[in-house]
Short mmCIF file of C-alpha atoms and ligand atoms in Angstrom, two decimals:
data_model
loop_
_atom_site.label_atom_id
_atom_site.label_comp_id
_atom_site.label_asym_id
_atom_site.label_seq_id
_atom_site.Cartn_x
_atom_site.Cartn_y
_atom_site.Cartn_z
CA UNK M 175 -7.52 36.61 0.11
CA UNK M 176 -8.86 34.96 3.53
CA UNK M 177 -11.65 36.01 5.55
CA UNK M 178 -12.49 39.51 6.57
CA UNK M 179 -12.45 40.30 9.83
CA UNK M 180 -15.61 41.08 10.25
CA UNK M 181 -18.50 38.68 8.51
CA UNK M 182 -22.00 40.31 8.14
CA UNK M 183 -24.77 38.19 8.97
CA UNK M 184 -27.67 39.82 10.19
CA UNK M 185 -31.26 40.27 8.06
CA UNK M 186 -31.27 42.97 5.53
CA UNK M 187 -34.73 44.24 6.15
CA UNK M 188 -35.98 47.91 4.87
CA UNK M 189 -32.51 49.16 4.39
CA UNK M 190 -31.41 48.51 7.69
CA UNK M 191 -29.24 45.56 9.10
CA UNK M 192 -31.53 43.77 12.07
CA UNK M 193 -30.33 41.33 14.94
CA UNK M 194 -33.50 38.82 14.95
CA UNK M 195 -35.61 40.27 17.36
CA UNK M 196 -36.31 36.91 19.57
CA UNK M 197 -32.07 36.75 19.63
CA UNK M 198 -32.29 33.38 17.90
CA UNK M 199 -29.09 32.73 16.15
CA UNK M 200 -27.64 29.24 14.50
CA UNK M 201 -23.82 28.35 13.89
CA UNK M 202 -22.21 28.09 10.41
CA UNK M 203 -19.27 25.80 10.60
CA UNK M 204 -16.07 25.31 8.22
CA UNK M 205 -17.26 21.95 6.60
CA UNK M 206 -13.15 21.71 5.75
CA UNK M 207 -12.19 21.94 9.17
CA UNK M 208 -15.04 21.83 11.16
CA UNK M 209 -14.37 24.91 12.97
CA UNK M 210 -17.04 27.89 13.80
CA UNK M 211 -16.63 30.67 11.29
CA UNK M 212 -20.01 32.93 11.75
CA UNK M 213 -23.22 33.36 13.84
CA UNK M 214 -26.17 33.38 11.61
CA UNK M 215 -29.37 35.38 12.24
CA UNK M 216 -32.23 33.82 12.47
CA UNK M 217 -36.10 35.03 11.94
CA UNK M 218 -38.68 35.19 14.93
CA UNK M 219 -41.39 33.23 13.88
CA UNK M 220 -44.05 35.61 13.25
CA UNK M 221 -47.86 34.99 12.12
CA UNK M 222 -49.34 36.20 9.08
CA UNK M 223 -50.68 39.30 10.39
CA UNK M 224 -48.03 40.78 12.53
CA UNK M 225 -44.96 39.92 9.83
CA UNK M 226 -42.12 42.83 9.55
CA UNK M 227 -41.98 42.93 6.60
CA UNK M 228 -45.18 43.93 4.77
CA UNK M 229 -45.31 47.72 5.79
CA UNK M 230 -42.14 48.62 3.89
CA UNK M 231 -42.58 45.99 1.01
CA UNK M 232 -46.04 47.58 0.28
CA UNK M 233 -44.69 51.34 0.68
CA UNK M 234 -41.81 50.96 -1.15
CA UNK M 235 -43.53 49.24 -4.33
CA UNK M 236 -45.25 52.35 -5.74
CA UNK M 237 -42.13 54.44 -5.85
CA UNK M 238 -40.14 51.69 -7.57
CA UNK M 239 -42.47 50.66 -10.08
CA UNK M 240 -42.84 53.79 -11.33
CA UNK M 241 -39.14 54.46 -11.88
CA UNK M 242 -38.09 53.75 -15.56
CA UNK M 243 -36.00 50.83 -16.30
CA UNK M 244 -33.22 53.08 -16.97
CA UNK M 245 -33.83 54.52 -13.36
CA UNK M 246 -33.51 51.24 -11.85
CA UNK M 247 -30.56 49.80 -14.25
CA UNK M 248 -28.54 52.58 -12.27
CA UNK M 249 -28.20 50.79 -9.33
CA UNK M 250 -27.72 47.26 -11.01
CA UNK M 251 -24.39 48.75 -12.53
CA UNK M 252 -23.66 49.99 -9.42
CA UNK M 253 -24.13 46.72 -8.01
CA UNK M 254 -22.41 44.64 -10.59
CA UNK M 255 -19.21 46.68 -10.48
CA UNK M 256 -18.94 46.22 -6.01
CA UNK M 257 -19.65 42.48 -6.95
CA UNK M 258 -17.13 42.26 -9.62
CA UNK M 259 -14.46 44.22 -6.63
CA UNK M 260 -15.65 41.84 -4.03
CA UNK M 261 -14.93 38.71 -6.38
CA UNK M 262 -11.95 37.56 -3.68
CA UNK M 263 -13.86 37.83 -0.49
CA UNK M 264 -17.10 36.39 -1.75
CA UNK M 265 -14.78 33.29 -3.00
CA UNK M 266 -13.58 32.98 0.55
CA UNK M 267 -17.27 33.21 2.48
CA UNK M 268 -18.65 30.56 0.05
CA UNK M 269 -15.56 28.51 0.87
CA UNK M 270 -15.82 28.88 4.74
CA UNK M 271 -19.62 27.95 4.68
CA UNK M 272 -20.23 25.77 2.33
CA UNK M 273 -16.97 24.25 1.02
CA UNK M 274 -16.83 25.69 -2.57
CA UNK M 275 -13.16 25.39 -3.97
CA UNK M 276 -11.89 28.98 -4.22
CA UNK M 277 -10.02 27.82 -7.76
CA UNK M 278 -13.29 27.12 -9.39
CA UNK M 279 -15.25 30.07 -8.17
CA UNK M 280 -16.85 31.75 -10.77
CA UNK M 281 -19.73 32.88 -8.80
CA UNK M 282 -19.53 36.40 -8.43
CA UNK M 283 -18.34 37.02 -11.95
CA UNK M 284 -21.61 35.18 -13.03
CA UNK M 285 -23.74 37.13 -10.59
CA UNK M 286 -22.41 40.50 -11.74
CA UNK M 287 -23.15 39.62 -15.12
CA UNK M 288 -26.79 38.83 -14.50
CA UNK M 289 -27.21 42.26 -12.80
CA UNK M 290 -25.31 44.01 -16.06
CA UNK M 291 -27.70 42.03 -18.29
CA UNK M 292 -31.14 42.83 -17.00
CA UNK M 293 -29.97 46.11 -16.20
CA UNK M 294 -30.45 46.23 -20.17
CA UNK M 295 -33.57 44.33 -20.29
CA UNK M 296 -36.29 46.39 -18.72
CA UNK M 297 -37.75 48.01 -21.87
CA UNK M 298 -37.87 44.65 -23.25
CA UNK M 299 -41.15 43.72 -21.35
CA UNK M 300 -44.15 44.97 -23.38
CA UNK M 301 -47.77 43.66 -23.99
CA UNK M 302 -49.57 42.89 -27.18
CA UNK M 303 -52.38 45.03 -28.91
CA UNK M 304 -55.74 43.67 -30.55
CA UNK M 305 -58.00 45.15 -33.21
CA UNK M 306 -60.13 41.99 -34.32
CA UNK M 307 -63.05 43.33 -31.67
CA UNK M 308 -65.11 45.91 -34.16
CA UNK M 309 -65.24 48.90 -32.02
CA UNK M 310 -62.78 48.08 -29.85
CA UNK M 311 -59.28 48.41 -29.53
CA UNK M 312 -58.03 45.79 -27.01
CA UNK M 313 -54.16 45.89 -25.50
CA UNK M 314 -52.27 43.60 -22.51
CA UNK M 315 -50.37 45.25 -19.72
CA UNK M 316 -47.05 43.29 -18.31
CA UNK M 317 -47.38 44.78 -14.79
CA UNK M 318 -45.21 43.62 -11.63
CA UNK M 319 -46.80 41.92 -9.12
CA UNK M 320 -45.83 44.47 -6.40
CA UNK M 321 -44.20 42.11 -3.90
CA UNK M 322 -42.17 38.79 -4.74
CA UNK M 323 -40.18 36.72 -2.69
CA UNK M 324 -37.13 34.34 -3.96
CA UNK M 325 -35.92 31.14 -1.65
CA UNK M 326 -32.66 30.20 -2.74
CA UNK M 327 -30.34 26.94 -1.97
CA UNK M 328 -26.80 27.09 -1.14
CA UNK M 329 -24.86 24.91 -3.77
CA UNK M 330 -24.45 28.32 -6.10
CA UNK M 331 -25.83 31.04 -3.66
CA UNK M 332 -24.73 34.02 -5.99
CA UNK M 333 -25.53 32.94 -9.34
CA UNK M 334 -29.34 31.85 -7.99
CA UNK M 335 -29.85 35.22 -5.94
CA UNK M 336 -29.23 37.01 -9.21
CA UNK M 337 -31.15 35.04 -11.13
CA UNK M 338 -34.27 35.66 -8.87
CA UNK M 339 -33.39 39.14 -7.65
CA UNK M 340 -32.40 41.00 -10.98
CA UNK M 341 -35.65 40.23 -13.17
CA UNK M 342 -38.00 40.56 -10.30
CA UNK M 343 -36.52 43.83 -9.50
CA UNK M 344 -35.96 45.31 -12.98
CA UNK M 345 -39.41 44.73 -14.15
CA UNK M 346 -40.19 47.09 -10.76
CA UNK M 347 -41.26 44.31 -8.49
CA UNK M 348 -39.85 44.51 -4.31
CA UNK M 349 -38.61 41.46 -3.25
CA UNK M 350 -37.77 39.63 -0.10
CA UNK M 351 -35.08 36.50 -0.64
CA UNK M 352 -34.44 34.00 1.53
CA UNK M 353 -31.13 32.25 1.74
CA UNK M 354 -30.00 29.10 2.75
CA UNK M 355 -28.99 28.69 6.14
CA UNK M 356 -26.19 26.31 5.20
CA UNK M 357 -24.43 29.01 3.12
CA UNK M 358 -25.70 32.67 4.36
CA UNK M 359 -22.61 34.29 4.04
CA UNK M 360 -22.45 36.04 0.37
CA UNK M 361 -26.20 36.62 0.19
CA UNK M 362 -25.06 38.84 3.22
CA UNK M 363 -22.26 40.26 2.46
CA UNK M 364 -24.59 41.25 -1.25
CA UNK M 365 -26.90 43.36 1.19
CA UNK M 366 -23.93 45.40 2.41
CA UNK M 367 -22.83 45.84 -1.25
CA UNK M 368 -26.66 47.10 -1.97
CA UNK M 369 -26.36 49.34 0.38
CA UNK M 370 -23.44 50.56 -1.29
CA UNK M 371 -24.87 50.85 -4.28
CA UNK M 372 -27.96 53.09 -2.91
CA UNK M 373 -30.87 51.12 -3.79
CA UNK M 374 -33.96 52.59 -2.24
CA UNK M 375 -34.56 51.13 0.74
CA UNK M 376 -36.58 48.01 1.54
CA UNK M 377 -37.00 47.58 -2.25
CA UNK M 378 -34.26 44.72 -1.58
CA UNK M 379 -34.58 42.63 1.68
CA UNK M 380 -32.62 39.71 1.99
CA UNK M 381 -32.86 37.13 5.37
CA UNK M 382 -31.99 33.56 6.15
CA UNK M 383 -32.42 30.89 8.96
CA UNK M 384 -34.30 28.09 8.82
CA UNK M 385 -36.51 27.01 5.71
CA UNK M 386 -39.42 26.03 8.26
CA UNK M 387 -39.48 29.38 9.75
CA UNK M 388 -37.95 32.22 7.30
CA UNK M 389 -38.61 30.27 4.20
CA UNK M 390 -42.08 29.43 5.50
CA UNK M 391 -43.22 33.09 6.06
CA UNK M 392 -42.68 33.89 2.75
CA UNK M 393 -44.62 30.90 1.32
CA UNK M 394 -47.62 31.51 3.72
CA UNK M 395 -47.24 35.50 3.18
CA UNK M 396 -50.56 37.14 2.41
CA UNK M 397 -48.67 40.18 0.74
CA UNK M 398 -46.13 38.03 -1.53
CA UNK M 399 -48.18 37.13 -4.94
CA UNK M 400 -45.31 35.34 -6.81
CA UNK M 401 -42.29 33.18 -5.02
CA UNK M 402 -39.48 31.82 -6.96
CA UNK M 403 -38.23 28.35 -5.45
CA UNK M 404 -34.58 26.89 -6.35
CA UNK M 405 -33.90 23.81 -3.97
CA UNK M 406 -35.22 20.24 -3.15
CA UNK M 407 -38.60 18.42 -4.30
CA UNK M 408 -39.40 18.29 -0.64
CA UNK M 409 -39.23 21.73 0.20
CA UNK M 410 -40.96 22.49 -3.23
CA UNK M 411 -44.24 20.48 -2.73
CA UNK M 412 -44.29 22.23 0.72
CA UNK M 413 -43.94 25.96 -0.25
CA UNK M 414 -46.73 24.54 -3.37
CA UNK M 415 -48.95 23.68 -0.46
CA UNK M 416 -48.30 26.96 1.91
CA UNK M 417 -49.06 28.97 -1.58
CA UNK M 418 -52.12 27.00 -1.78
CA UNK M 419 -53.20 27.48 2.03
CA UNK M 420 -52.25 31.17 1.83
CA UNK M 421 -53.44 33.60 -1.09
CA UNK M 422 -52.75 31.03 -4.03
CA UNK M 423 -49.62 33.02 -5.01
CA UNK M 424 -47.72 32.17 -8.17
CA UNK M 425 -45.38 29.36 -7.38
CA UNK M 426 -41.90 28.90 -9.86
CA UNK M 427 -40.43 25.59 -8.83
CA UNK M 428 -36.51 24.67 -10.01
CA UNK M 429 -36.07 21.20 -8.25
CA UNK M 430 -33.67 18.14 -8.12
CA UNK M 431 -32.34 15.75 -10.66
CA UNK M 432 -31.48 12.21 -11.33
CA UNK M 433 -29.74 12.91 -14.98
CA UNK M 434 -28.73 10.10 -17.06
CA UNK M 435 -25.65 10.57 -20.06
CA UNK M 436 -26.14 8.09 -22.54
CA UNK M 437 -22.81 7.14 -24.46
CA UNK M 438 -23.33 5.66 -27.86
CA UNK M 439 -20.38 3.52 -29.30
CA UNK M 440 -19.57 6.31 -31.83
CA UNK M 441 -19.13 8.50 -29.34
CA UNK M 442 -15.72 10.93 -28.82
CA UNK M 443 -14.92 8.61 -25.34
CA UNK M 444 -12.37 10.66 -24.06
CA UNK M 445 -14.18 13.80 -24.70
CA UNK M 446 -17.37 12.36 -23.03
CA UNK M 447 -15.38 11.08 -20.34
CA UNK M 448 -13.84 14.37 -19.16
CA UNK M 449 -17.26 16.08 -19.29
CA UNK M 450 -19.21 13.18 -17.68
CA UNK M 451 -16.63 13.24 -14.83
CA UNK M 452 -16.28 16.41 -14.38
CA UNK M 453 -20.67 16.95 -14.26
CA UNK M 454 -20.68 14.36 -11.46
CA UNK M 455 -17.62 15.50 -9.34
CA UNK M 456 -17.66 19.60 -9.92
CA UNK M 457 -18.95 21.03 -6.96
CA UNK M 458 -18.60 17.82 -5.36
CA UNK M 459 -21.27 16.66 -6.89
CA UNK M 460 -23.77 18.94 -5.27
CA UNK M 461 -25.03 20.12 -8.57
CA UNK M 462 -29.34 19.54 -9.40
CA UNK M 463 -28.48 18.85 -12.91
CA UNK M 464 -24.71 16.51 -12.54
CA UNK M 465 -25.06 13.82 -14.55
CA UNK M 466 -25.42 10.99 -11.57
CA UNK M 467 -26.47 8.13 -13.90
CA UNK M 468 -24.85 7.01 -17.06
CA UNK M 469 -25.50 4.61 -19.51
CA UNK M 470 -22.42 3.47 -22.01
CA UNK M 471 -22.87 1.07 -24.77
CA UNK M 472 -21.59 -2.60 -24.14
CA UNK M 473 -19.33 -2.23 -27.14
CA UNK M 474 -17.18 0.23 -25.34
CA UNK M 475 -18.36 -0.29 -21.74
CA UNK M 476 -14.71 -1.13 -20.83
CA UNK M 477 -12.98 1.58 -22.15
CA UNK M 478 -14.61 4.41 -20.83
CA UNK M 479 -15.01 2.81 -17.27
CA UNK M 480 -11.42 2.53 -17.72
CA UNK M 481 -10.87 6.26 -18.22
CA UNK M 482 -13.54 7.43 -16.17
CA UNK M 483 -11.66 5.66 -13.02
CA UNK M 484 -8.44 6.83 -14.13
CA UNK M 485 -9.82 10.43 -14.53
CA UNK M 486 -11.27 10.60 -11.41
CA UNK M 487 -7.78 8.95 -9.53
CA UNK M 488 -6.08 11.54 -11.77
CA UNK M 489 -7.96 15.00 -12.23
CA UNK M 490 -9.27 14.92 -8.71
CA UNK M 491 -7.35 16.95 -6.02
CA UNK M 492 -9.46 16.94 -2.61
CA UNK M 493 -7.76 19.40 -0.14
CA UNK M 494 -8.72 22.95 1.56
CA UNK M 495 -11.20 24.93 -0.41
CA UNK M 496 -9.26 28.02 0.33
CA UNK M 497 -6.02 26.61 -1.83
CA UNK M 498 -6.42 27.56 -5.11
CA UNK M 499 -4.94 24.30 -6.18
CA UNK M 500 -8.27 22.07 -4.79
CA UNK M 501 -10.68 20.96 -7.14
CA UNK M 502 -12.49 18.87 -4.67
CA UNK M 503 -13.93 20.15 -1.43
CA UNK M 504 -15.78 18.97 0.94
CA UNK M 505 -19.75 18.50 1.28
CA UNK M 506 -21.33 21.29 2.51
CA UNK M 507 -22.15 20.22 5.89
CA UNK M 508 -22.48 17.20 8.37
CA UNK M 509 -26.36 16.57 7.48
CA UNK M 510 -24.96 16.55 3.50
CA UNK M 511 -21.84 14.43 4.33
CA UNK M 512 -24.01 11.98 6.54
CA UNK M 513 -26.97 11.50 3.71
CA UNK M 514 -24.00 10.89 1.40
CA UNK M 515 -22.22 8.37 3.46
CA UNK M 516 -25.82 6.97 3.64
CA UNK M 517 -26.73 6.45 0.28
CA UNK M 518 -23.13 4.95 -0.16
CA UNK M 519 -24.22 1.80 1.98
CA UNK M 520 -27.04 1.67 0.35
CA UNK M 521 -25.18 1.34 -2.87
CA UNK M 522 -23.03 -1.00 -1.76
CA UNK M 523 -25.95 -3.04 -0.73
CA UNK M 524 -27.88 -2.95 -3.52
CA UNK M 525 -26.22 -5.59 -5.55
CA UNK M 526 -24.21 -2.74 -7.45
CA UNK M 527 -20.20 -3.52 -8.25
CA UNK M 528 -18.32 -0.81 -6.62
CA UNK M 529 -15.33 0.15 -8.48
CA UNK M 530 -13.77 3.29 -6.83
CA UNK M 531 -14.43 5.26 -3.84
CA UNK M 532 -17.27 4.39 -1.80
CA UNK M 533 -16.29 6.31 1.56
CA UNK M 534 -14.95 9.11 3.23
CA UNK M 535 -11.25 9.30 2.71
CA UNK M 536 -9.52 8.01 6.18
CA UNK M 537 -6.68 10.77 5.84
CA UNK M 538 -8.52 14.25 6.29
CA UNK M 539 -11.02 15.83 8.95
CA UNK M 540 -13.96 17.74 7.37
CA UNK M 541 -17.29 16.37 5.76
CA UNK M 542 -15.09 15.10 2.64
CA UNK M 543 -16.41 12.13 -0.02
CA UNK M 544 -14.16 10.27 -2.11
CA UNK M 545 -15.44 10.84 -5.73
CA UNK M 546 -17.30 7.26 -6.44
CA UNK M 547 -18.19 4.97 -9.48
CA UNK M 548 -20.54 2.15 -8.96
CA UNK M 549 -21.58 -0.50 -11.72
CA UNK M 550 -24.20 -1.69 -12.79
CA UNK M 551 -26.01 -0.95 -10.11
CA UNK M 552 -30.22 -2.46 -10.40
CA UNK M 553 -32.04 0.33 -11.95
CA UNK M 554 -35.18 -0.10 -9.25
CA UNK M 555 -32.15 0.97 -6.29
CA UNK M 556 -32.64 3.42 -4.08
CA UNK M 557 -29.44 5.27 -5.19
CA UNK M 558 -30.64 4.72 -9.11
CA UNK M 559 -33.94 6.42 -8.15
CA UNK M 560 -33.06 9.34 -5.70
CA UNK M 561 -31.14 12.52 -5.65
CA UNK M 562 -27.24 11.72 -3.57
CA UNK M 563 -26.14 15.21 -4.12
CA UNK M 564 -22.63 13.87 -4.07
CA UNK M 565 -19.62 12.59 -6.01
CA UNK M 566 -21.24 9.24 -6.86
CA UNK M 567 -21.82 8.20 -10.08
CA UNK M 568 -23.84 4.94 -11.57
CA UNK M 569 -22.19 3.71 -14.81
CA UNK M 570 -24.72 1.33 -16.10
CA UNK M 571 -24.28 -0.88 -19.56
CA UNK M 572 -26.50 -1.04 -22.33
CA UNK M 573 -27.17 -2.90 -25.79
CA UNK M 574 -30.01 -1.30 -27.75
CA UNK M 575 -31.61 2.52 -28.20
CA UNK M 576 -35.09 1.34 -26.96
CA UNK M 577 -33.62 -0.48 -23.96
CA UNK M 578 -31.54 3.01 -22.88
CA UNK M 579 -34.34 5.39 -23.56
CA UNK M 580 -36.32 3.44 -21.57
CA UNK M 581 -33.96 3.10 -18.54
CA UNK M 582 -32.70 7.08 -18.77
CA UNK M 583 -36.78 8.41 -18.83
CA UNK M 584 -37.43 5.69 -15.79
CA UNK M 585 -37.22 8.27 -13.05
CA UNK M 586 -39.33 10.66 -11.60
CA UNK M 587 -36.93 13.69 -12.43
CA UNK M 588 -36.39 15.41 -15.94
CA UNK M 589 -34.13 18.36 -15.14
CA UNK M 590 -30.93 17.36 -17.89
CA UNK M 591 -30.26 14.75 -20.01
CA UNK M 592 -26.98 13.84 -21.95
CA UNK M 593 -26.44 11.95 -25.36
CA UNK M 594 -23.25 11.22 -27.13
CA UNK M 595 -23.06 10.38 -30.13
CA UNK M 596 -21.73 11.09 -33.92
CA UNK M 597 -25.01 9.77 -35.89
CA UNK M 598 -27.23 12.79 -36.41
CA UNK M 599 -30.58 10.98 -36.62
CA UNK M 600 -29.67 9.10 -33.66
CA UNK M 601 -29.13 12.80 -31.58
CA UNK M 602 -32.05 14.12 -32.69
CA UNK M 603 -34.03 10.85 -31.54
CA UNK M 604 -32.98 11.24 -28.34
CA UNK M 605 -33.22 14.85 -28.09
CA UNK M 606 -36.71 14.24 -28.51
CA UNK M 607 -37.61 11.56 -27.04
CA UNK M 608 -35.38 11.77 -23.72
CA UNK M 609 -37.93 13.78 -20.94
CA UNK M 610 -36.11 16.79 -19.21
CA UNK M 611 -36.00 20.34 -19.58
CA UNK M 612 -32.72 20.77 -21.42
CA UNK M 613 -30.78 17.94 -23.46
CA UNK M 614 -26.83 17.64 -24.32
CA UNK M 615 -25.76 16.34 -27.47
CA UNK M 616 -22.37 15.62 -27.36
CA UNK M 617 -22.02 17.90 -23.97
CA UNK M 618 -23.42 17.61 -20.42
CA UNK M 619 -24.05 19.55 -17.43
CA UNK M 620 -23.09 22.13 -15.98
CA UNK M 621 -23.11 22.90 -20.08
CA UNK M 622 -26.24 25.54 -20.10
CA UNK M 623 -27.51 27.96 -22.58
CA UNK M 624 -27.36 31.31 -21.56
CA UNK M 625 -30.43 32.60 -23.45
CA UNK M 626 -32.45 29.07 -23.50
CA UNK M 627 -34.88 28.50 -20.92
CA UNK M 628 -33.82 26.09 -17.41
CA UNK M 629 -36.22 24.21 -15.66
CA UNK M 630 -37.58 20.65 -15.49
CA UNK M 631 -40.00 17.83 -16.93
CA UNK M 632 -42.53 15.90 -14.28
CA UNK M 633 -41.35 16.45 -10.57
CA UNK M 634 -37.89 18.94 -11.37
CA UNK M 635 -39.80 21.51 -11.41
CA UNK M 636 -42.43 24.08 -12.71
CA UNK M 637 -42.08 26.68 -15.27
CA UNK M 638 -38.58 28.18 -16.67
CA UNK M 639 -36.05 30.60 -15.75
CA UNK M 640 -33.52 32.33 -18.19
CA UNK M 641 -32.58 35.18 -20.42
CA UNK M 642 -33.85 37.33 -21.96
CA UNK M 643 -37.54 37.01 -21.54
CA UNK M 644 -38.56 33.42 -19.35
CA UNK M 645 -37.21 35.10 -15.58
CA UNK M 646 -39.07 38.20 -16.28
CA UNK M 647 -42.61 36.64 -17.09
CA UNK M 648 -42.18 34.82 -13.99
CA UNK M 649 -42.17 38.07 -12.22
CA UNK M 650 -45.33 40.28 -14.52
CA UNK M 651 -49.00 40.16 -14.36
CA UNK M 652 -50.82 39.83 -17.82
CA UNK M 653 -54.21 42.51 -17.88
CA UNK M 654 -56.39 42.90 -20.55
CA UNK M 655 -57.62 46.62 -21.19
CA UNK M 656 -60.85 46.76 -23.40
CA UNK M 657 -61.09 50.07 -25.04
CA UNK M 658 -64.38 50.41 -26.61
CA UNK M 659 -64.53 53.27 -29.36
CA UNK M 660 -67.56 55.46 -29.64
P1 NAD B 135 -33.77 22.82 0.14
O1 NAD B 135 -34.83 22.35 -0.44
O2 NAD B 135 -33.54 21.95 1.65
O3 NAD B 135 -33.42 23.90 0.53
C1 NAD B 135 -33.56 25.22 -0.14
C2 NAD B 135 -34.32 26.39 0.26
O4 NAD B 135 -35.65 25.77 0.91
C3 NAD B 135 -32.87 27.06 1.60
O5 NAD B 135 -33.08 28.41 1.77
C4 NAD B 135 -33.99 26.60 3.05
O6 NAD B 135 -33.97 26.88 4.12
C5 NAD B 135 -35.75 26.48 2.16
N1 NAD B 135 -36.14 25.76 2.91
C6 NAD B 135 -36.75 24.81 3.62
N2 NAD B 135 -37.32 23.81 4.09
C7 NAD B 135 -38.57 25.19 3.85
C8 NAD B 135 -39.81 25.23 4.18
N3 NAD B 135 -40.49 24.37 4.77
N4 NAD B 135 -40.20 26.39 3.52
C9 NAD B 135 -39.90 27.52 2.86
N5 NAD B 135 -38.55 27.48 2.89
C10 NAD B 135 -37.94 26.09 2.90
O7 NAD B 135 -32.48 22.47 -0.79
P2 NAD B 135 -30.97 22.72 -0.33
O8 NAD B 135 -30.64 21.19 0.31
O9 NAD B 135 -30.82 24.05 0.20
O10 NAD B 135 -30.56 22.60 -2.37
C11 NAD B 135 -30.21 21.30 -3.27
C12 NAD B 135 -31.62 21.04 -3.63
O11 NAD B 135 -32.00 22.00 -4.60
C13 NAD B 135 -31.33 19.67 -4.17
O12 NAD B 135 -32.18 18.80 -4.45
C14 NAD B 135 -31.06 20.26 -5.94
O13 NAD B 135 -31.02 19.38 -7.23
C15 NAD B 135 -32.14 21.32 -5.86
N6 NAD B 135 -31.62 22.29 -6.76
C16 NAD B 135 -32.16 22.39 -8.04
C17 NAD B 135 -31.22 23.61 -8.71
C18 NAD B 135 -32.32 23.70 -10.54
O14 NAD B 135 -32.22 24.65 -11.14
N7 NAD B 135 -33.44 23.25 -10.72
C19 NAD B 135 -30.58 23.99 -8.72
C20 NAD B 135 -29.58 24.04 -7.59
C21 NAD B 135 -30.31 22.88 -6.55
#
């Protein structure tokens, strides 16, 4: 299916679609064709005291929080079903705004599944009791904050939207979510489905626009008591500072990565090649946990690298994201494209050996980048230290365990790491030794455990998300109640 005749781009506030109050808009361009797709709506810069968001949110919170989880869940289930029915349109909107190939589009079903999961999760929230203090019955209550906010990136918008909205709402909060200005169309479409599902007006609000305006309104907002953010470390730091300057809201940060994958000589080489190549190529490398640094043991390096090259040459099909046979779309926009190209130039200057790619394809317009392999890039090169967010892998050769563990951990990031080996002792040594929130043993990103916490060590973030309890915890206050017995 192609794009719908009418594309929704307005802000969804208090149950209604509204234009920007100062008429400010921005253009959404298809990164594959460079043609105009839609016009997005900006928020008006608002001072903290005059924000339009405060009133509906504060007014709505008590009635939503007083519903039972079952009552809230009815809306979730309707929404999940509507999202599945609109899978094709959502896929086309994502393809047109940020270039994700429809053939690899799983996002709507994953989003619907989150709403279904959290529809059942409300009653799992429980406090504790204690009779350890003589003369007292003490207990904790887990209560919603009231108004919370979520700010999401553009690379997998539907999944992040559901991962933040659903847990926040099922425990009784009302939410304002800001989508990325690079990919606001699926979030706006979800807003139309929220309306159809009959959610009480104002319980879910979905805005978009540029981060330094719309995002900043939320991070500085005095009524927002918790904010869950997924995006870059740069923005995460700005949000943390805004929270400190305003009301010290709780901030949860899911940030970037520079993930290592380590391939030992006893690994299943073919599987390791297939998985590590997919990790850095899927979504055109625009994935926080993509293994952008691969370390391969010297004894198998030539074979691994040759197979990796062949994999990129044979398996990657660059093309129109609306064509089902394409598995490699463009980068999301001109800014991302220019950023990746500049990292490629820096990689070429760094002393590493360029084995494949290294440029935009010469035979097509659009913001495409050839899948690229560098070999033996110096460890201190910019392209080894910074997140490129493109289909660019550095494959470096190592000899010993100690050497490779030190290199893998020599990064400010710590989101995901992988080790491929059949030696169980070594696998466990690396699972313990790698500084990352998730470690894959004989598997790599984007594999995650649905019931495992996800988040970063070091500068890759703070806090954890995940089912069943981690994400719910992020949206709950804990209160101690002390009852003195007479
Ligand atoms: P980004 O930080 O540029 O933007 C993310 C969101 O923050 C957008 O909605 C943006 O408008 C908003 N924003 C920008 N400036 C802001 C400000 N001053 N105040 C408030 N909000 C602001 O990130 P991006 O380019 O959209 O996404 C890519 C980044 O996200 C990469 O670094 C990637 O690794 C990271 N990411 C992390 C995870 C994870 O789970 N850890 C998942 C996906 C993406």
